[in-house]
Short mmCIF file of C-alpha atoms and ligand atoms in Angstrom, two decimals:
data_model
loop_
_atom_site.label_atom_id
_atom_site.label_comp_id
_atom_site.label_asym_id
_atom_site.label_seq_id
_atom_site.Cartn_x
_atom_site.Cartn_y
_atom_site.Cartn_z
CA MET A 190 -12.36 -5.16 22.53
CA ARG A 191 -9.25 -6.30 20.64
CA ILE A 192 -9.36 -9.25 18.25
CA ILE A 193 -6.94 -10.98 15.87
CA PHE A 194 -8.13 -12.99 12.85
CA PHE A 195 -5.92 -15.68 11.33
CA GLY A 196 -6.77 -17.59 8.17
CA PRO A 197 -5.55 -18.18 4.62
CA PRO A 198 -6.53 -15.83 1.78
CA GLY A 199 -10.05 -16.66 0.64
CA SER A 200 -11.12 -18.08 4.01
CA GLY A 201 -13.76 -15.34 4.36
CA LYS A 202 -12.10 -13.65 7.32
CA GLY A 203 -12.33 -10.19 5.71
CA THR A 204 -16.10 -10.49 5.30
CA GLN A 205 -16.51 -11.66 8.89
CA ALA A 206 -14.13 -9.03 10.25
CA LYS A 207 -16.27 -6.26 8.70
CA LEU A 208 -19.48 -7.71 10.20
CA ILE A 209 -18.02 -8.30 13.66
CA ALA A 210 -16.30 -4.88 13.73
CA ASP A 211 -19.62 -3.17 12.89
CA GLU A 212 -21.54 -5.16 15.51
CA ASN A 213 -19.02 -4.46 18.26
CA LYS A 214 -18.35 -0.85 17.12
CA ILE A 215 -14.63 -1.41 16.79
CA SER A 216 -12.22 -0.65 13.96
CA HIS A 217 -11.55 -3.14 11.16
CA LEU A 218 -7.79 -3.04 10.49
CA SER A 219 -7.30 -4.94 7.27
CA THR A 220 -3.65 -4.51 6.31
CA GLY A 221 -4.49 -5.70 2.78
CA ASP A 222 -7.11 -2.91 2.43
CA ILE A 223 -4.76 -0.30 3.91
CA LEU A 224 -2.00 -1.29 1.45
CA ARG A 225 -4.41 -1.38 -1.52
CA ASN A 226 -5.46 2.17 -0.59
CA LYS A 227 -1.82 3.27 -0.61
CA LEU A 228 -1.48 1.98 -4.19
CA LYS A 229 -3.69 4.86 -5.34
CA ASP A 230 -0.93 7.37 -4.37
CA ASN A 231 1.05 6.47 -7.49
CA ASP A 232 4.39 7.37 -5.87
CA THR A 233 7.68 5.43 -5.66
CA LEU A 234 6.49 3.44 -2.64
CA SER A 235 3.18 2.49 -4.25
CA ILE A 236 4.94 1.24 -7.40
CA LYS A 237 7.16 -0.96 -5.19
CA LEU A 238 4.15 -2.19 -3.18
CA LYS A 239 2.15 -2.99 -6.30
CA LYS A 240 4.93 -5.18 -7.66
CA ILE A 241 5.20 -7.18 -4.42
CA MET A 242 1.45 -7.51 -3.84
CA SER A 243 0.54 -8.53 -7.37
CA SER A 244 3.12 -11.32 -7.19
CA GLY A 245 1.54 -12.72 -4.01
CA ASN A 246 4.62 -12.01 -1.91
CA LEU A 247 4.69 -10.24 1.44
CA VAL A 248 5.45 -6.55 1.96
CA SER A 249 8.33 -5.82 4.39
CA ASP A 250 7.78 -6.24 8.12
CA GLU A 251 9.04 -2.68 8.79
CA ILE A 252 6.32 -1.12 6.62
CA LEU A 253 3.57 -3.26 8.16
CA ASN A 254 4.71 -2.74 11.75
CA LYS A 255 4.72 1.03 11.27
CA ILE A 256 1.24 1.04 9.66
CA VAL A 257 -0.28 -1.11 12.41
CA ALA A 258 1.39 0.71 15.32
CA GLU A 259 0.12 4.07 14.02
CA LYS A 260 -3.41 2.73 13.51
CA ILE A 261 -3.62 1.09 16.93
CA MET A 262 -2.62 4.33 18.64
CA SER A 263 -5.02 6.45 16.57
CA SER A 264 -8.46 7.62 17.77
CA GLU A 265 -9.99 5.16 15.26
CA CYS A 266 -9.06 2.33 17.64
CA LEU A 267 -10.15 3.83 20.95
CA ASN A 268 -12.92 1.22 21.30
CA GLY A 269 -10.73 -1.57 20.00
CA PHE A 270 -9.92 -3.26 16.71
CA ILE A 271 -9.88 -6.41 14.64
CA LEU A 272 -6.50 -7.16 13.11
CA ASP A 273 -7.21 -8.84 9.78
CA GLY A 274 -4.09 -9.91 7.88
CA TYR A 275 -1.54 -9.01 10.57
CA PRO A 276 0.65 -10.43 12.08
CA ARG A 277 1.69 -12.55 9.11
CA THR A 278 5.30 -13.37 10.01
CA ILE A 279 7.14 -14.36 13.19
CA SER A 280 8.94 -11.01 13.15
CA GLN A 281 5.61 -9.09 12.91
CA SER A 282 4.18 -11.15 15.76
CA GLU A 283 7.17 -10.42 17.99
CA TYR A 284 6.86 -6.72 17.22
CA LEU A 285 3.10 -6.73 17.91
CA LEU A 286 3.37 -8.57 21.22
CA GLU A 287 6.07 -6.21 22.45
CA PHE A 288 4.09 -3.18 21.24
CA LEU A 289 0.88 -4.32 22.98
CA ASP A 290 2.78 -5.12 26.14
CA LYS A 291 4.51 -1.72 26.17
CA ASN A 292 1.15 0.01 25.82
CA SER A 293 -0.65 -2.26 28.33
CA LEU A 294 -3.10 -3.49 25.69
CA ASN A 295 -4.48 -7.04 25.91
CA ILE A 296 -6.00 -9.26 23.22
CA ASP A 297 -9.54 -10.48 24.00
CA PHE A 298 -10.12 -13.01 21.21
CA ILE A 299 -8.18 -14.79 18.50
CA PHE A 300 -10.14 -16.46 15.70
CA ASP A 301 -8.38 -18.90 13.41
CA PHE A 302 -10.30 -19.64 10.19
CA LYS A 303 -9.67 -23.22 9.07
CA ILE A 304 -10.59 -24.32 5.56
CA ASP A 305 -9.62 -26.86 2.91
CA PHE A 306 -7.15 -25.25 0.47
CA LYS A 307 -9.12 -26.65 -2.50
CA ILE A 308 -12.17 -24.59 -1.43
CA VAL A 309 -9.93 -21.55 -0.98
CA GLU A 310 -8.59 -21.87 -4.53
CA GLU A 311 -12.13 -22.01 -5.95
CA ARG A 312 -13.22 -18.98 -3.87
CA ILE A 313 -10.22 -16.88 -4.94
CA ILE A 314 -10.78 -17.66 -8.61
CA GLN A 315 -14.42 -16.56 -8.21
CA ARG A 316 -13.37 -13.38 -6.36
CA SER A 317 -10.84 -12.51 -9.08
CA GLU A 318 -13.69 -12.49 -11.61
CA GLN A 319 -15.95 -10.36 -9.39
CA GLU A 320 -13.49 -7.86 -7.88
CA LYS A 321 -10.78 -7.80 -10.58
CA ARG A 322 -8.03 -7.94 -7.94
CA SER A 323 -4.65 -8.17 -9.64
CA ASP A 324 -3.35 -10.54 -6.94
CA ASP A 325 -6.21 -13.02 -7.34
CA ASN A 326 -5.21 -14.93 -10.47
CA ILE A 327 -4.38 -18.61 -10.45
CA ARG A 328 -0.65 -17.99 -10.91
CA VAL A 329 -0.33 -16.04 -7.66
CA ILE A 330 -2.83 -18.04 -5.59
CA LYS A 331 -0.23 -20.72 -5.00
CA THR A 332 2.33 -18.14 -3.87
CA ARG A 333 -0.20 -16.57 -1.48
CA LEU A 334 -1.15 -19.94 -0.02
CA ASP A 335 2.52 -20.98 0.24
CA LYS A 336 3.29 -17.73 2.09
CA TYR A 337 0.45 -18.49 4.47
CA ILE A 338 1.65 -22.03 5.17
CA ILE A 339 5.32 -21.11 5.51
CA GLU A 340 5.17 -17.68 7.19
CA THR A 341 1.78 -17.29 8.91
CA TYR A 342 0.73 -20.77 10.00
CA PRO A 343 3.66 -20.95 12.50
CA VAL A 344 2.52 -17.59 13.94
CA SER A 345 -1.03 -18.89 14.47
CA LYS A 346 0.44 -21.97 16.18
CA ILE A 347 2.40 -19.82 18.62
CA PHE A 348 -0.68 -17.69 19.37
CA SER A 349 -2.85 -20.78 19.89
CA GLN A 350 -0.46 -21.88 22.63
CA LYS A 351 0.28 -18.47 24.14
CA PHE A 352 -3.38 -17.40 24.21
CA SER A 353 -5.04 -20.81 24.57
CA GLN A 354 -7.88 -19.37 26.72
CA ASN A 355 -8.85 -16.77 24.10
CA TYR A 356 -8.13 -18.78 20.97
CA PHE A 357 -11.04 -20.16 18.90
CA THR A 358 -10.88 -22.29 15.77
CA ILE A 359 -13.57 -21.46 13.20
CA ASP A 360 -14.81 -23.86 10.52
CA ALA A 361 -14.65 -21.40 7.60
CA SER A 362 -16.41 -23.75 5.16
CA GLN A 363 -19.75 -22.96 6.84
CA GLU A 364 -22.34 -20.41 5.64
CA ILE A 365 -21.42 -16.74 6.23
CA SER A 366 -24.44 -16.25 8.55
CA LYS A 367 -23.56 -19.33 10.61
CA ILE A 368 -19.97 -18.18 11.13
CA GLN A 369 -21.16 -14.68 12.00
CA LYS A 370 -23.52 -16.09 14.63
CA GLU A 371 -20.72 -18.18 16.12
CA LEU A 372 -18.35 -15.20 16.27
CA LEU A 373 -20.98 -12.91 17.79
CA ASN A 374 -21.80 -15.50 20.42
CA ILE A 375 -18.17 -15.70 21.43
CA THR A 376 -17.55 -11.94 21.41
CA LYS A 377 -20.77 -11.20 23.33
CA ASN A 378 -20.79 -14.14 25.76
CA GLY A 379 -17.25 -15.50 25.58
CA GLU A 380 -18.47 -18.90 24.37
CA ASN A 381 -19.67 -20.70 21.21
P1 AMP B 241 -4.77 -9.51 1.96
O1 AMP B 241 -5.87 -8.66 1.40
O2 AMP B 241 -4.77 -9.57 3.46
O3 AMP B 241 -4.74 -10.89 1.35
O4 AMP B 241 -3.39 -8.81 1.56
C1 AMP B 241 -3.05 -8.55 0.22
C2 AMP B 241 -1.54 -8.44 0.08
O5 AMP B 241 -1.08 -7.34 0.88
C3 AMP B 241 -0.74 -9.62 0.57
O6 AMP B 241 -0.65 -10.66 -0.40
C4 AMP B 241 0.61 -8.98 0.85
O7 AMP B 241 1.31 -8.71 -0.34
C5 AMP B 241 0.20 -7.64 1.45
N1 AMP B 241 0.02 -7.74 2.93
C6 AMP B 241 -1.12 -7.58 3.65
N2 AMP B 241 -0.89 -7.73 4.95
C7 AMP B 241 0.42 -8.00 5.08
C8 AMP B 241 1.27 -8.28 6.19
N3 AMP B 241 0.82 -8.32 7.44
N4 AMP B 241 2.59 -8.52 5.93
C9 AMP B 241 3.09 -8.46 4.68
N5 AMP B 241 2.35 -8.23 3.59
C10 AMP B 241 1.02 -7.99 3.78
#
């Protein structure tokens, strides 16, 4: 099973992706988590990445495309995957679609997490206190949300049209358990 999650930072898609990946025994590919892991290397690349990520800006498409292509072809993803945080730009989405097509891989479900940006801001502020993430302070929240609106929202629009049969909008303001139930229903039975 192959799934793509869209949604602004703080929409809860990471939490849901973990739960749904576990339930369906597929890999959770969070590009944010993969990049944060790379920061531990403390090499030239990680210093560059840290600067970009802590400002709320996006890392280059080339780096992300390479990371995702390698992961998708690895044994980790034999049963499938949830892409959480990718594609985030038009260029990434073009690369992904071509890559999937070349490897005869289809996408089963696309979930788009919709939520009021005011709620998102409150959630991110709370998360910054709990997780001490350097990219979760008020100054960079606006940049992250702006990046979502400008770069990623158009991608989700294209996918909603291209994959209209497999595309589901999720009300991300609901309780975690309610969203989980809705997602499981769709992934198990193809309906909500
Ligand atoms: P996330 O945890 O998904 O919010 O990602 C944290 C940060 O990692 C983002 O603000 C970006 O700097 C970087 N990042 C994650 N995924 C991508 C992507 N697909 N394209 C570019 N940058 C990304």
